[in-house]
Every structure is written in structure tokens, then in C-alpha cells.
CSV table of N, CA and C in Angstrom, one decimal:
chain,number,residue,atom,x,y,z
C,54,UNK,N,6.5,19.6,-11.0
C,54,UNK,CA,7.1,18.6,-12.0
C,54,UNK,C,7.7,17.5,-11.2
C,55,UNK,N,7.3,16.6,-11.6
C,55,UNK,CA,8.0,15.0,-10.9
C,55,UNK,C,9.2,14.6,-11.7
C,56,UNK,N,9.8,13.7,-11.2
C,56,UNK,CA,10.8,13.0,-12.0
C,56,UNK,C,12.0,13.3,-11.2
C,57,UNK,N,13.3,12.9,-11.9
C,57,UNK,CA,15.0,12.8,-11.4
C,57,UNK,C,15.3,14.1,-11.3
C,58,UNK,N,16.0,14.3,-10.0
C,58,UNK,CA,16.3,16.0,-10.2
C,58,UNK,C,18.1,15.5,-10.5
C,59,UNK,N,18.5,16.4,-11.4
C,59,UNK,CA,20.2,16.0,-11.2
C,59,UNK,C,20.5,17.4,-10.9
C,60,UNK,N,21.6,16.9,-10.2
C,60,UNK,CA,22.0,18.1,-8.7
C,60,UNK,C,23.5,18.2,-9.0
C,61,UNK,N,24.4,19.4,-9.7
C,61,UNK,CA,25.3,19.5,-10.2
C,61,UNK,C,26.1,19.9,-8.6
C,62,UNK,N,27.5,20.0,-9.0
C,62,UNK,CA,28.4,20.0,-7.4
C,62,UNK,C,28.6,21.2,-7.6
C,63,UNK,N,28.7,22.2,-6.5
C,63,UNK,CA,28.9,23.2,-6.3
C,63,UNK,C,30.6,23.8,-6.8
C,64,UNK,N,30.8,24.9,-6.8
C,64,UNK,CA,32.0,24.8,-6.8
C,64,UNK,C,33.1,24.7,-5.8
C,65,UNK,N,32.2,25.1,-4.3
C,65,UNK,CA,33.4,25.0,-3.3
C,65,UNK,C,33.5,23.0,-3.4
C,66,UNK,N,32.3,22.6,-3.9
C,66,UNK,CA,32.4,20.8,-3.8
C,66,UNK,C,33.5,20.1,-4.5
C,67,UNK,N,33.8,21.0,-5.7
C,67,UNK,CA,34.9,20.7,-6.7
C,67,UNK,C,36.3,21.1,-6.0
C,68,UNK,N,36.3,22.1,-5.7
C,68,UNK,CA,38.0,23.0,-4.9
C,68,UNK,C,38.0,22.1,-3.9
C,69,UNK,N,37.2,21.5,-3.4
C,69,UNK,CA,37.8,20.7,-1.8
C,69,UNK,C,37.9,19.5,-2.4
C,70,UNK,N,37.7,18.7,-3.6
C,70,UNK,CA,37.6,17.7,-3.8
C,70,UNK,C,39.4,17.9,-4.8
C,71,UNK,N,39.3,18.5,-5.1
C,71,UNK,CA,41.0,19.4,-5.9
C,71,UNK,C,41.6,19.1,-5.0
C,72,UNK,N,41.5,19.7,-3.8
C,72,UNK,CA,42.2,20.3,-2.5
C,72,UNK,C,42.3,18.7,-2.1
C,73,UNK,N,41.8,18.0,-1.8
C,73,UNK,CA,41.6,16.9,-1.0
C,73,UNK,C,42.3,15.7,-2.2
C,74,UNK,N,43.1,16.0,-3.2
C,74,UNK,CA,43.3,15.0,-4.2
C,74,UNK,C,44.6,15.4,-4.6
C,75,UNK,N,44.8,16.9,-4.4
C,75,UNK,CA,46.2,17.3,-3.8
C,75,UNK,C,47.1,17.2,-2.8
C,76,UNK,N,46.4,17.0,-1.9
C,76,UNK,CA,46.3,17.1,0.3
C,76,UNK,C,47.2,15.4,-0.1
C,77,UNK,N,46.6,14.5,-0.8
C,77,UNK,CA,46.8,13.3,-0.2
C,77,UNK,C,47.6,12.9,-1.4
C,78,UNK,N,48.0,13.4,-2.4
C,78,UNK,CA,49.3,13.4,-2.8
C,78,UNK,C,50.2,13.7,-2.4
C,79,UNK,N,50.3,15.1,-2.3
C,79,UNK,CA,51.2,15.0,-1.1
C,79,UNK,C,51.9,14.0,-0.5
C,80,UNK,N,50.6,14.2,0.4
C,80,UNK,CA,50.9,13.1,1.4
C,80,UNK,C,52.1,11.7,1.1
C,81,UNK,N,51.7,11.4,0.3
C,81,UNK,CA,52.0,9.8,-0.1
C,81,UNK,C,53.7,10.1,-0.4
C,82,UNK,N,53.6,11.4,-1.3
C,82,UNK,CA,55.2,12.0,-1.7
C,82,UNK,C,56.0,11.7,-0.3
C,83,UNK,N,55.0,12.3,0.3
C,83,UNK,CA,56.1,12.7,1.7
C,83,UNK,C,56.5,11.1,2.5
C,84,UNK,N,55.3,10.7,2.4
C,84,UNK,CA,55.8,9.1,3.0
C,84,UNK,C,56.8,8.7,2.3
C,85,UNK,N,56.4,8.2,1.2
C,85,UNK,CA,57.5,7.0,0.5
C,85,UNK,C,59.3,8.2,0.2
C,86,UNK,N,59.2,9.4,0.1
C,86,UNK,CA,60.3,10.6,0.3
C,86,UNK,C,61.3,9.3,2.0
C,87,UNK,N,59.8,9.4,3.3
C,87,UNK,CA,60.3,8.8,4.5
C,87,UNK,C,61.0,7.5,4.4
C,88,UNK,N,60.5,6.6,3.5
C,88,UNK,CA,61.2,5.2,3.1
C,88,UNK,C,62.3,5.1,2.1
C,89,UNK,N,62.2,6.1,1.4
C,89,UNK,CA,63.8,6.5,0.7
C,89,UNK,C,64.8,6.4,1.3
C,90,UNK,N,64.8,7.7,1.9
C,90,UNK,CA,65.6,8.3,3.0
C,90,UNK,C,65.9,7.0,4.4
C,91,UNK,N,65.0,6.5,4.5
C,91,UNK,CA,65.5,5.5,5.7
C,91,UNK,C,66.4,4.4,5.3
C,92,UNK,N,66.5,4.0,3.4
C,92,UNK,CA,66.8,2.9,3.2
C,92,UNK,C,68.7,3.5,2.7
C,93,UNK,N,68.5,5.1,2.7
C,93,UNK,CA,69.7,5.4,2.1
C,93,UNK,C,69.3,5.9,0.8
C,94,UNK,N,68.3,5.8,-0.1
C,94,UNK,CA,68.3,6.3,-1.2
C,94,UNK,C,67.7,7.8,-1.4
C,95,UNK,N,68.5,8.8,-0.6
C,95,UNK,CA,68.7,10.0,-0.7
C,95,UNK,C,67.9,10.9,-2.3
C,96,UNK,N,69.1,10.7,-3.2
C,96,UNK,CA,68.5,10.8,-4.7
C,96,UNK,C,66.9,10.3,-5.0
C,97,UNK,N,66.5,9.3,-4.6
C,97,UNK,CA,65.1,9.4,-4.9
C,97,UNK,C,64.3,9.4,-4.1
C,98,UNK,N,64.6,10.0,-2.6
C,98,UNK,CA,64.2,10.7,-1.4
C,98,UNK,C,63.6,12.2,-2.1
C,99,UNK,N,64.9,12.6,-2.5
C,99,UNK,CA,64.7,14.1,-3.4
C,99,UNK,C,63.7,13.9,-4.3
C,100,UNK,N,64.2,13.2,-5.2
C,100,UNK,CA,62.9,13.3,-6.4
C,100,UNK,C,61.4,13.2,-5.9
C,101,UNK,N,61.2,12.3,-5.0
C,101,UNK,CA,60.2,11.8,-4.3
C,101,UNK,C,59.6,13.2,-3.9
C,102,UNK,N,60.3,14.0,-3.2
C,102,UNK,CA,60.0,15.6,-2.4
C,102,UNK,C,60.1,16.2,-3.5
C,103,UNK,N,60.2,16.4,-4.9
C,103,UNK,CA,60.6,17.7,-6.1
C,103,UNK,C,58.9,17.1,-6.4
C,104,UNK,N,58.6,16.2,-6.6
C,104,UNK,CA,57.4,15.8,-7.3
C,104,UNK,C,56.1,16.5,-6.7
C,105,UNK,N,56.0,17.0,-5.0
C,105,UNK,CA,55.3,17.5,-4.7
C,105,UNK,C,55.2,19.1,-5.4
C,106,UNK,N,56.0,19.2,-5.7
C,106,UNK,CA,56.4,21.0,-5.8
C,106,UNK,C,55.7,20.6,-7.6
C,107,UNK,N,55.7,19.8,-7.9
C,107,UNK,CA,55.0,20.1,-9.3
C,107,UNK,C,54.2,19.4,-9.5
C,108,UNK,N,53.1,19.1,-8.6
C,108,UNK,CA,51.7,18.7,-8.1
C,108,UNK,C,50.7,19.9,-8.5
C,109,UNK,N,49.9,20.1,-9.3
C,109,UNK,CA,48.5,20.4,-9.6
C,109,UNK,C,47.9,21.2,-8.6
C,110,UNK,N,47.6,22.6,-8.1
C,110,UNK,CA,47.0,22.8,-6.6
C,110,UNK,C,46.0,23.4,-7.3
C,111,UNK,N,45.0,23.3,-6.6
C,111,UNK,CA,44.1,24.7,-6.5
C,111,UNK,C,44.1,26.2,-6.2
C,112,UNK,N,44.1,26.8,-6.9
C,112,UNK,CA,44.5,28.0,-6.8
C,112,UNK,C,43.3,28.7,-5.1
C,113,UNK,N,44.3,29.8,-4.9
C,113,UNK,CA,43.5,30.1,-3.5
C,113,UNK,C,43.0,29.2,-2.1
C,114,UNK,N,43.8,28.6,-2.4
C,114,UNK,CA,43.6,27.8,-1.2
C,114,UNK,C,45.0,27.8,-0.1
C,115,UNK,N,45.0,27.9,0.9
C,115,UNK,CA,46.3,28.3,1.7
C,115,UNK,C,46.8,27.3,1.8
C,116,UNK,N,45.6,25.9,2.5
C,116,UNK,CA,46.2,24.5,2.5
C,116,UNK,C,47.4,24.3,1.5
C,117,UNK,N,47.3,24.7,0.2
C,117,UNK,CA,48.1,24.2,-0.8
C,117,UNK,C,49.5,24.8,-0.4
C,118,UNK,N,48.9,25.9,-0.3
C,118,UNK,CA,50.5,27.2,0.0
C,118,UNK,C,51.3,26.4,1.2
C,119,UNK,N,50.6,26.5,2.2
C,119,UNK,CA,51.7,24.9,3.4
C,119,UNK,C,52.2,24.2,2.7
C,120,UNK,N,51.5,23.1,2.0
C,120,UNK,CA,51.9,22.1,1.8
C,120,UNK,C,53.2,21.8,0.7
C,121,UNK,N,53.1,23.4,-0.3
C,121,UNK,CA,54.4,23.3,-1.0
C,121,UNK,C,55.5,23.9,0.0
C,122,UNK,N,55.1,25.1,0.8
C,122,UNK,CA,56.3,25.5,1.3
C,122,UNK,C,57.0,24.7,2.3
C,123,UNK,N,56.4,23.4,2.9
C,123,UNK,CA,56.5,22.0,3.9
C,123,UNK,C,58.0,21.6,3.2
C,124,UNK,N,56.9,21.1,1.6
C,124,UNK,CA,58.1,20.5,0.4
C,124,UNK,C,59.2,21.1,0.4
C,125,UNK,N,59.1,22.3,0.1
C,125,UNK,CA,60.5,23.0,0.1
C,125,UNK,C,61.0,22.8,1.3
C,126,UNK,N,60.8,23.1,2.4
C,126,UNK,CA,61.9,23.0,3.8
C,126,UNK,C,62.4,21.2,3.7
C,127,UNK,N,61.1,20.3,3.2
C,127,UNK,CA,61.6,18.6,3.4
C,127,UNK,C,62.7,18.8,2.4
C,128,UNK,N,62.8,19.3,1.3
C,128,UNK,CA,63.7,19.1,0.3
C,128,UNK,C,64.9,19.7,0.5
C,129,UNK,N,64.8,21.2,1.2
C,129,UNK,CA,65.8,21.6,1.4
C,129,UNK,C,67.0,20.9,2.1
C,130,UNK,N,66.3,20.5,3.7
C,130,UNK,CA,66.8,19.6,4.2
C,130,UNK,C,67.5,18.3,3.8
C,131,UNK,N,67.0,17.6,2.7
C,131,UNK,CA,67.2,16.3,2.3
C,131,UNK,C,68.7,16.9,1.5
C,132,UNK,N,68.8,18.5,0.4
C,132,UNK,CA,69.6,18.3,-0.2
C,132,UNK,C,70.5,18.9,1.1
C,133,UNK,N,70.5,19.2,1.8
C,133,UNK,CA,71.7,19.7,3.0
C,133,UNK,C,72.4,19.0,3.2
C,134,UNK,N,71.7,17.8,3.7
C,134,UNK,CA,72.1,16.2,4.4
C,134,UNK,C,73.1,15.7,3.6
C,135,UNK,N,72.6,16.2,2.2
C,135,UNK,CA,73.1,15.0,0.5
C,135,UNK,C,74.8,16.1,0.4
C,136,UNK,N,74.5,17.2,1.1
C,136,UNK,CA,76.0,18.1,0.7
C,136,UNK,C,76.9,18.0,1.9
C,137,UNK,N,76.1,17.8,3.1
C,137,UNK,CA,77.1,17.1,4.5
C,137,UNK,C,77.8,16.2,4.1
C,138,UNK,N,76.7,15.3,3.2
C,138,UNK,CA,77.3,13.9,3.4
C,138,UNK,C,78.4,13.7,2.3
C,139,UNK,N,78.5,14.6,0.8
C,139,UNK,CA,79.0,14.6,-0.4
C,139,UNK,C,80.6,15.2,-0.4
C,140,UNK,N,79.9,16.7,0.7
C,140,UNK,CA,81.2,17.8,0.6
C,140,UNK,C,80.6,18.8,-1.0
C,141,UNK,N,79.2,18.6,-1.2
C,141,UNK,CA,79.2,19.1,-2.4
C,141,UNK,C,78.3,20.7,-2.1
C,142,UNK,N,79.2,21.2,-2.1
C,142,UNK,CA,79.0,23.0,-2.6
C,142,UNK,C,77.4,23.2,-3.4
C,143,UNK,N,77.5,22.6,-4.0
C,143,UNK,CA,75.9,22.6,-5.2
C,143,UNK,C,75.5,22.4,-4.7
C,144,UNK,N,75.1,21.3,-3.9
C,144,UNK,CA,74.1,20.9,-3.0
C,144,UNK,C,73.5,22.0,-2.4
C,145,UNK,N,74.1,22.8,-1.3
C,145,UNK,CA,74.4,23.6,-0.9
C,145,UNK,C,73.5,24.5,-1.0
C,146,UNK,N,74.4,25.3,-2.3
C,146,UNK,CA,73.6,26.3,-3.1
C,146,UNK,C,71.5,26.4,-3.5
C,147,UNK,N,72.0,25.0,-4.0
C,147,UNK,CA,70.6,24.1,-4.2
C,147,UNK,C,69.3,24.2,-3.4
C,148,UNK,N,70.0,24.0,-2.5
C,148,UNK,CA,69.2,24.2,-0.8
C,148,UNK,C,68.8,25.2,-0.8
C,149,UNK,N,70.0,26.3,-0.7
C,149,UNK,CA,69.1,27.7,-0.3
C,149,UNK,C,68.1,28.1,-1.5
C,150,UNK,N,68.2,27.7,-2.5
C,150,UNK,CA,67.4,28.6,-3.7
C,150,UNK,C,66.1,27.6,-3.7
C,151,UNK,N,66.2,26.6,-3.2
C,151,UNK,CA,64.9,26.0,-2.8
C,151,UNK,C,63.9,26.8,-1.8
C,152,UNK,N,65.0,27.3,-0.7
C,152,UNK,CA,64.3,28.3,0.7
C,152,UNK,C,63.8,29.1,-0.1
C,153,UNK,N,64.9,29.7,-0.9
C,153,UNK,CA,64.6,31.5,-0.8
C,153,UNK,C,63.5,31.6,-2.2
C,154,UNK,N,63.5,30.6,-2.7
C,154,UNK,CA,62.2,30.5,-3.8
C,154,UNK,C,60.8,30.5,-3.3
C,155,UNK,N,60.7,29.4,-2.3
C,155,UNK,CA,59.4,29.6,-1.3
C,155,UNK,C,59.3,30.5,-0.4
C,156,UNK,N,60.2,31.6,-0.2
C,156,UNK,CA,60.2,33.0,0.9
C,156,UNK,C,60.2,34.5,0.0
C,157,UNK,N,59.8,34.1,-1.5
C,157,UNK,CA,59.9,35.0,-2.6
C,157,UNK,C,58.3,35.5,-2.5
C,158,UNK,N,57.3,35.4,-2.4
C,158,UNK,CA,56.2,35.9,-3.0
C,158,UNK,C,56.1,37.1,-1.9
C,159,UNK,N,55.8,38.1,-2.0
C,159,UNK,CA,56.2,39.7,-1.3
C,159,UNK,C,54.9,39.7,0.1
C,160,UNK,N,53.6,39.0,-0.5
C,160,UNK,CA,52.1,39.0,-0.2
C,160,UNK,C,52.0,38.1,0.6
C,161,UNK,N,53.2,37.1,1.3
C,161,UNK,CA,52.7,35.8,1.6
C,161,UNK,C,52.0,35.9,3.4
C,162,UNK,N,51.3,35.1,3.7
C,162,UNK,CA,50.4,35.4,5.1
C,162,UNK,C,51.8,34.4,6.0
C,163,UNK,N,51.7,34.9,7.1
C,163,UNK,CA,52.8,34.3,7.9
C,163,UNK,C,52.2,32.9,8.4
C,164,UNK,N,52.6,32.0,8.5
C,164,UNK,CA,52.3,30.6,8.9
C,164,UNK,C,53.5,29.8,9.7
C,165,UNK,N,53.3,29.1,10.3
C,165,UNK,CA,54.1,28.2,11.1
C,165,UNK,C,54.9,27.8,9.5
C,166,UNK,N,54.4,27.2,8.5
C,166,UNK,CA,55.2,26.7,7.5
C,166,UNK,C,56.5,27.8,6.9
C,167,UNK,N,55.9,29.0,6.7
C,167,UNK,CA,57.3,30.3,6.7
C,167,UNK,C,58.1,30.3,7.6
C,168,UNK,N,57.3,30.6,8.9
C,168,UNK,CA,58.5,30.3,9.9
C,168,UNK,C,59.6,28.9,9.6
C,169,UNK,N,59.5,27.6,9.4
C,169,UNK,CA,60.0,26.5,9.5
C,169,UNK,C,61.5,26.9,8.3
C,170,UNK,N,60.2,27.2,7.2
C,170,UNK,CA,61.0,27.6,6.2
C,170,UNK,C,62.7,28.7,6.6
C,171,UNK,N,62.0,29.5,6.9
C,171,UNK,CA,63.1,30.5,7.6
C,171,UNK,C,64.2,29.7,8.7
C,172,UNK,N,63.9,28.9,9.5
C,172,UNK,CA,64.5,27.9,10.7
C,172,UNK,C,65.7,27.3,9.2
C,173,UNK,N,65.0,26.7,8.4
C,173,UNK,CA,65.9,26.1,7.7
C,173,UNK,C,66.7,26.6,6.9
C,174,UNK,N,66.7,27.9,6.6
C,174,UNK,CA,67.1,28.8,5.5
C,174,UNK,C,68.4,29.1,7.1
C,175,UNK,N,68.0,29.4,8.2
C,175,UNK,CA,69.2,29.3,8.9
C,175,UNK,C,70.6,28.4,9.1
C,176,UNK,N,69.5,27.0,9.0
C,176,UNK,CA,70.7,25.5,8.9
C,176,UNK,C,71.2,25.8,7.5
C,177,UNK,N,70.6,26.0,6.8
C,177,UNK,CA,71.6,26.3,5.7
C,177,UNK,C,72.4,27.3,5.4
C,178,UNK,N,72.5,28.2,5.9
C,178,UNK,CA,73.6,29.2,6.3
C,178,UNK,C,74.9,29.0,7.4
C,179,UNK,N,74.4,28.0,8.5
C,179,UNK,CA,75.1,27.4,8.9
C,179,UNK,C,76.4,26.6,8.3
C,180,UNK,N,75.7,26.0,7.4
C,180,UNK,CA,76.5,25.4,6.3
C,180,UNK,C,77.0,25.4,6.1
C,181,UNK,N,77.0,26.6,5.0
C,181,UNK,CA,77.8,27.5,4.4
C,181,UNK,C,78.8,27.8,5.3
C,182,UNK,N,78.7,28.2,6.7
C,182,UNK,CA,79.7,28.7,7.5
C,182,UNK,C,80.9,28.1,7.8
C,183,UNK,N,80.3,26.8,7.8
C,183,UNK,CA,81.3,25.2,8.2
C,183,UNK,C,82.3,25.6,6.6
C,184,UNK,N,81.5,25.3,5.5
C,184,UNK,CA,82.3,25.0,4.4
C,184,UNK,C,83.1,26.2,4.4
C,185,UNK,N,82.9,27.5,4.5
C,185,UNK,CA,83.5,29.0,4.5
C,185,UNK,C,85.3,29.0,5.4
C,186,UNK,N,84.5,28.1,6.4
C,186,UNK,CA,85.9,28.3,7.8
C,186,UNK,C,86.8,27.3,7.5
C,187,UNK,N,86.2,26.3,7.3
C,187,UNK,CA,87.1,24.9,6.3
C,187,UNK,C,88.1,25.3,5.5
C,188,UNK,N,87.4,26.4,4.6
C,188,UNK,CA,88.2,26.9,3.2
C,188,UNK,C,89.3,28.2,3.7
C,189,UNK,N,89.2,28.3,5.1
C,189,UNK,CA,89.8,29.5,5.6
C,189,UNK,C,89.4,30.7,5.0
C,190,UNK,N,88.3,30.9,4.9
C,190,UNK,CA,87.4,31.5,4.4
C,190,UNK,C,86.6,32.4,5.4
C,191,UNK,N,87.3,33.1,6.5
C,191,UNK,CA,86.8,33.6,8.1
C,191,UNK,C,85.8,34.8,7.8
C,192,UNK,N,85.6,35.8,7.0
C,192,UNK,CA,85.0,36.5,7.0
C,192,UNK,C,83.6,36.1,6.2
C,193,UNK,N,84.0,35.2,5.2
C,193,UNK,CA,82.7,34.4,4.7
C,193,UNK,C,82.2,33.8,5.6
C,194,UNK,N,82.7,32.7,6.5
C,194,UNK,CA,82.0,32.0,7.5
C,194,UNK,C,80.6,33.3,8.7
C,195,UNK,N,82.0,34.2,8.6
C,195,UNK,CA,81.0,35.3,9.6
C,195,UNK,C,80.2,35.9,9.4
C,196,UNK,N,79.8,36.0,7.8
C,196,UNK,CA,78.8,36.7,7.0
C,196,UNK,C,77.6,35.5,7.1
C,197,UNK,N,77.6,34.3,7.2
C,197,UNK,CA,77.0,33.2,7.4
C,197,UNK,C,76.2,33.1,8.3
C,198,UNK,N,77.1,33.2,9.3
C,198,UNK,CA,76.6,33.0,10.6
C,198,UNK,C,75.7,34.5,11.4
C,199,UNK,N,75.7,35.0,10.6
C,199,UNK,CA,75.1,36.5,11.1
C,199,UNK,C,73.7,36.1,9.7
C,200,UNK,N,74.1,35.6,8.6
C,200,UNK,CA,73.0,35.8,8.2
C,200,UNK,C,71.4,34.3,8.9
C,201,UNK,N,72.4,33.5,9.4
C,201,UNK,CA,72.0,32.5,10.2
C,201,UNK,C,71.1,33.1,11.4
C,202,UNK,N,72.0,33.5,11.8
C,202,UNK,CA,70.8,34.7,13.1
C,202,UNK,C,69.8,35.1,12.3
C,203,UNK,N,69.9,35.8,11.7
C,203,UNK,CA,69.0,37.0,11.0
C,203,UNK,C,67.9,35.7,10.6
C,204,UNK,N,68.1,34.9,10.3
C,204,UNK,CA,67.3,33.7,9.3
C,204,UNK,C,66.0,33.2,10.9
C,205,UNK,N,67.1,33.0,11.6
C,205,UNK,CA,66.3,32.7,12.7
C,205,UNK,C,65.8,33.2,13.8
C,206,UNK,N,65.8,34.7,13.6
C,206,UNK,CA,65.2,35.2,14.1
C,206,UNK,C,64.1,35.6,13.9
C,207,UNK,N,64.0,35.6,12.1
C,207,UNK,CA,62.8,36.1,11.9
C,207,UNK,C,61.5,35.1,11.7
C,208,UNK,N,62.3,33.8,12.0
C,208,UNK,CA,61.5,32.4,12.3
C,208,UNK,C,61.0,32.9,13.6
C,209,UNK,N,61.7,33.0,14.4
C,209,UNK,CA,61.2,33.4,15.9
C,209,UNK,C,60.1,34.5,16.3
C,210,UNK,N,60.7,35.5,15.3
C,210,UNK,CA,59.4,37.0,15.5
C,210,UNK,C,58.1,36.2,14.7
C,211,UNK,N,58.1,35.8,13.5
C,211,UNK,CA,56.9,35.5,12.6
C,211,UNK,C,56.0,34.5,14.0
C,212,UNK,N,56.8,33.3,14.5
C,212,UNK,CA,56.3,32.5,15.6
C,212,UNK,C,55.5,32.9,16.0
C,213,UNK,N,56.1,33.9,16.9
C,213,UNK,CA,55.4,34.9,18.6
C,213,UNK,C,54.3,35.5,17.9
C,214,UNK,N,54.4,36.5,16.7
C,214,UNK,CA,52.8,37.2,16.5
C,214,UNK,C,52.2,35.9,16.3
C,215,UNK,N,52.5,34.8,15.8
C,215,UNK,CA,51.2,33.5,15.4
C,215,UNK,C,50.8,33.4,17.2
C,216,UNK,N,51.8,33.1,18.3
C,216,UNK,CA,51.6,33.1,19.4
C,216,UNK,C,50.6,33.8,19.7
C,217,UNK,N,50.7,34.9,19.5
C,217,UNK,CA,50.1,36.4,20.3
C,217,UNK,C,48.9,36.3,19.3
C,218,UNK,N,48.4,36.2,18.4
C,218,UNK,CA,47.0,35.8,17.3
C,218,UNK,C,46.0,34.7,18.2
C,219,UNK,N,46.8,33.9,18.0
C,219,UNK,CA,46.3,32.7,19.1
C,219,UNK,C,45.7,32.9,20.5
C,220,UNK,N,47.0,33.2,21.5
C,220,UNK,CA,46.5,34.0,22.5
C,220,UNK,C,45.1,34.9,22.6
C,221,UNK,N,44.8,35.7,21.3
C,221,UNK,CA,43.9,37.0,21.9
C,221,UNK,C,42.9,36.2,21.5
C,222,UNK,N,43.4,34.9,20.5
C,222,UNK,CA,41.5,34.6,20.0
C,222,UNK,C,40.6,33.7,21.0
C,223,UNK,N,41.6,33.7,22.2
C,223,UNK,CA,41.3,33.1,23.2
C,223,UNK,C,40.2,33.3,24.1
């Protein structure tokens, strides 16, 4: 038979095309988040970073899983900054429940992005330490700072097995 063949897209053609329309949303979040933040507009630095987290993903794709758990550490960070800079306790709070929401799924595969996550779930315990000892608050502060360790250490263990993966596929 002669004539037009029409050639429908596969479905990995569709998921990368998902993926790749997600990928560069992102993206853009995270820039103009970078020109917020440089100009001082912190508040819509944040919103700018919240918008990724309720971005459309493709299901089963890991790329996606980075790129929210990224958001969360950028946002976490952003709201740390906003509670250094405020003195505001919420903030604070805010922060960690942003971490410990992206370190919640039980099944998650270990990635340089967990790790970071974890790094930052540290700085924000730190935090808390400062505001704890401030408040004369000594044994809170030292429950902080131990949980601070603990935060970054296990940024450090998750690291080395990615190290030692790497290494053997060598």
C-alpha cells in the first residue's frame, strides 16, 4: 500500500518530552528565584522556588525526583536566610519541614540531591542552636547541634557509598 504513513510518538517520546518541559521549568524557576534574591526580593525569591514544587512531573522519572528535592534545599535555604535576617522562629520551623518533607518517602534511591538535602537539614539545625543559646535555652541548643551532626553525617555516609558506586563502575 502506497500513500502517507502517520507515525504516532512512542511513549518514552511523550515522558521525555514531559520530562524535558518540566526540566526547563524548572530551570527558569530557579533563575529568575537567582534575580530575586540578588535584587533583595527574598519573598518572591521564595515563591519563585515554591512554584517548582508544584510543577507537573512525570511520574517515574528520577530526573524529576532531583529536581524537586534541589527545590526544597533552594527554598529551604532561601527561608533560613529570610529567618537570619527577620529573627523569625517560623521561618525556621518552615525550613526544616520543607527538608524533612523531601527526606519522607521511606523507598527513596540515594542521590547527591539527598545528600545536599541532609547538608541542609544540618544548617538548619544549626539554627536552631544559635536561636536556642540566645534564648538561654543550653540544653535545646545541644540537642541541635548533635542533631546537626547526625544531619551531616549522614550527608557524608550517603556521599562515600555514591563515591564507592562510582569508583567500582570504573
Amino acid at each position: 500500500p502506497s500513500g502517507p504513513v502517520t507515525q504516532h510518538p512512542e511513549a518514552t517520546d511523550v515522558i521525555d518530552q514531559e520530562l524535558m518541559i518540566f526540566l526547563g521549568q524548572a530551570k527558569n524557576f530557579h533563575h529568575k528565584a537567582k534575580v530575586l534574591s540578588v535584587q533583595g526580593r527574598n519573598d518572591e525569591a521564595i515563591a519563585s522556588v515554591r512554584q517548582i514544587l508544584s510543577l507537573p512531573y512525570p511520574a517515574d522519572a528520577p530526573e524529576a525526583d532531583d529536581v524537586r528535592l534541589d527545590a526544597r534545599a533552594r527554598l529551604a535555604k532561601l527561608l533560613l536566610a529570610k529567618a537570619e535576617e527577620t529573627k523569625d522562629a517560623g521561618k525556621l520551623q518552615e525550613a526544616m519541614n520543607i527538608v524533612n518533607e523531601g527526606l519522607a518517602p521511606k523507598q527513596q534511591r540515594e542521590s547527591f540531591f539527598v545528600a545536599n538535602l541532609y547538608t541542609v537539614k544540618g544548617e538548619v539545625h544549626e539554627a536552631f542552636a544559635v536561636k536556642h543559646a540566645a534564648d538561654k535555652e543550653d540544653a535545646k541548643a545541644k540537642a541541635e547541634l548533635h542533631a546537626a551532626i547526625d544531619a551531616y553525617d549522614r550527608s557524608i555516609k550517603i556521599n562515600l557509598a555514591l563515591q564507592k558506586r562510582l569508583m567500582e563502575g570504573r
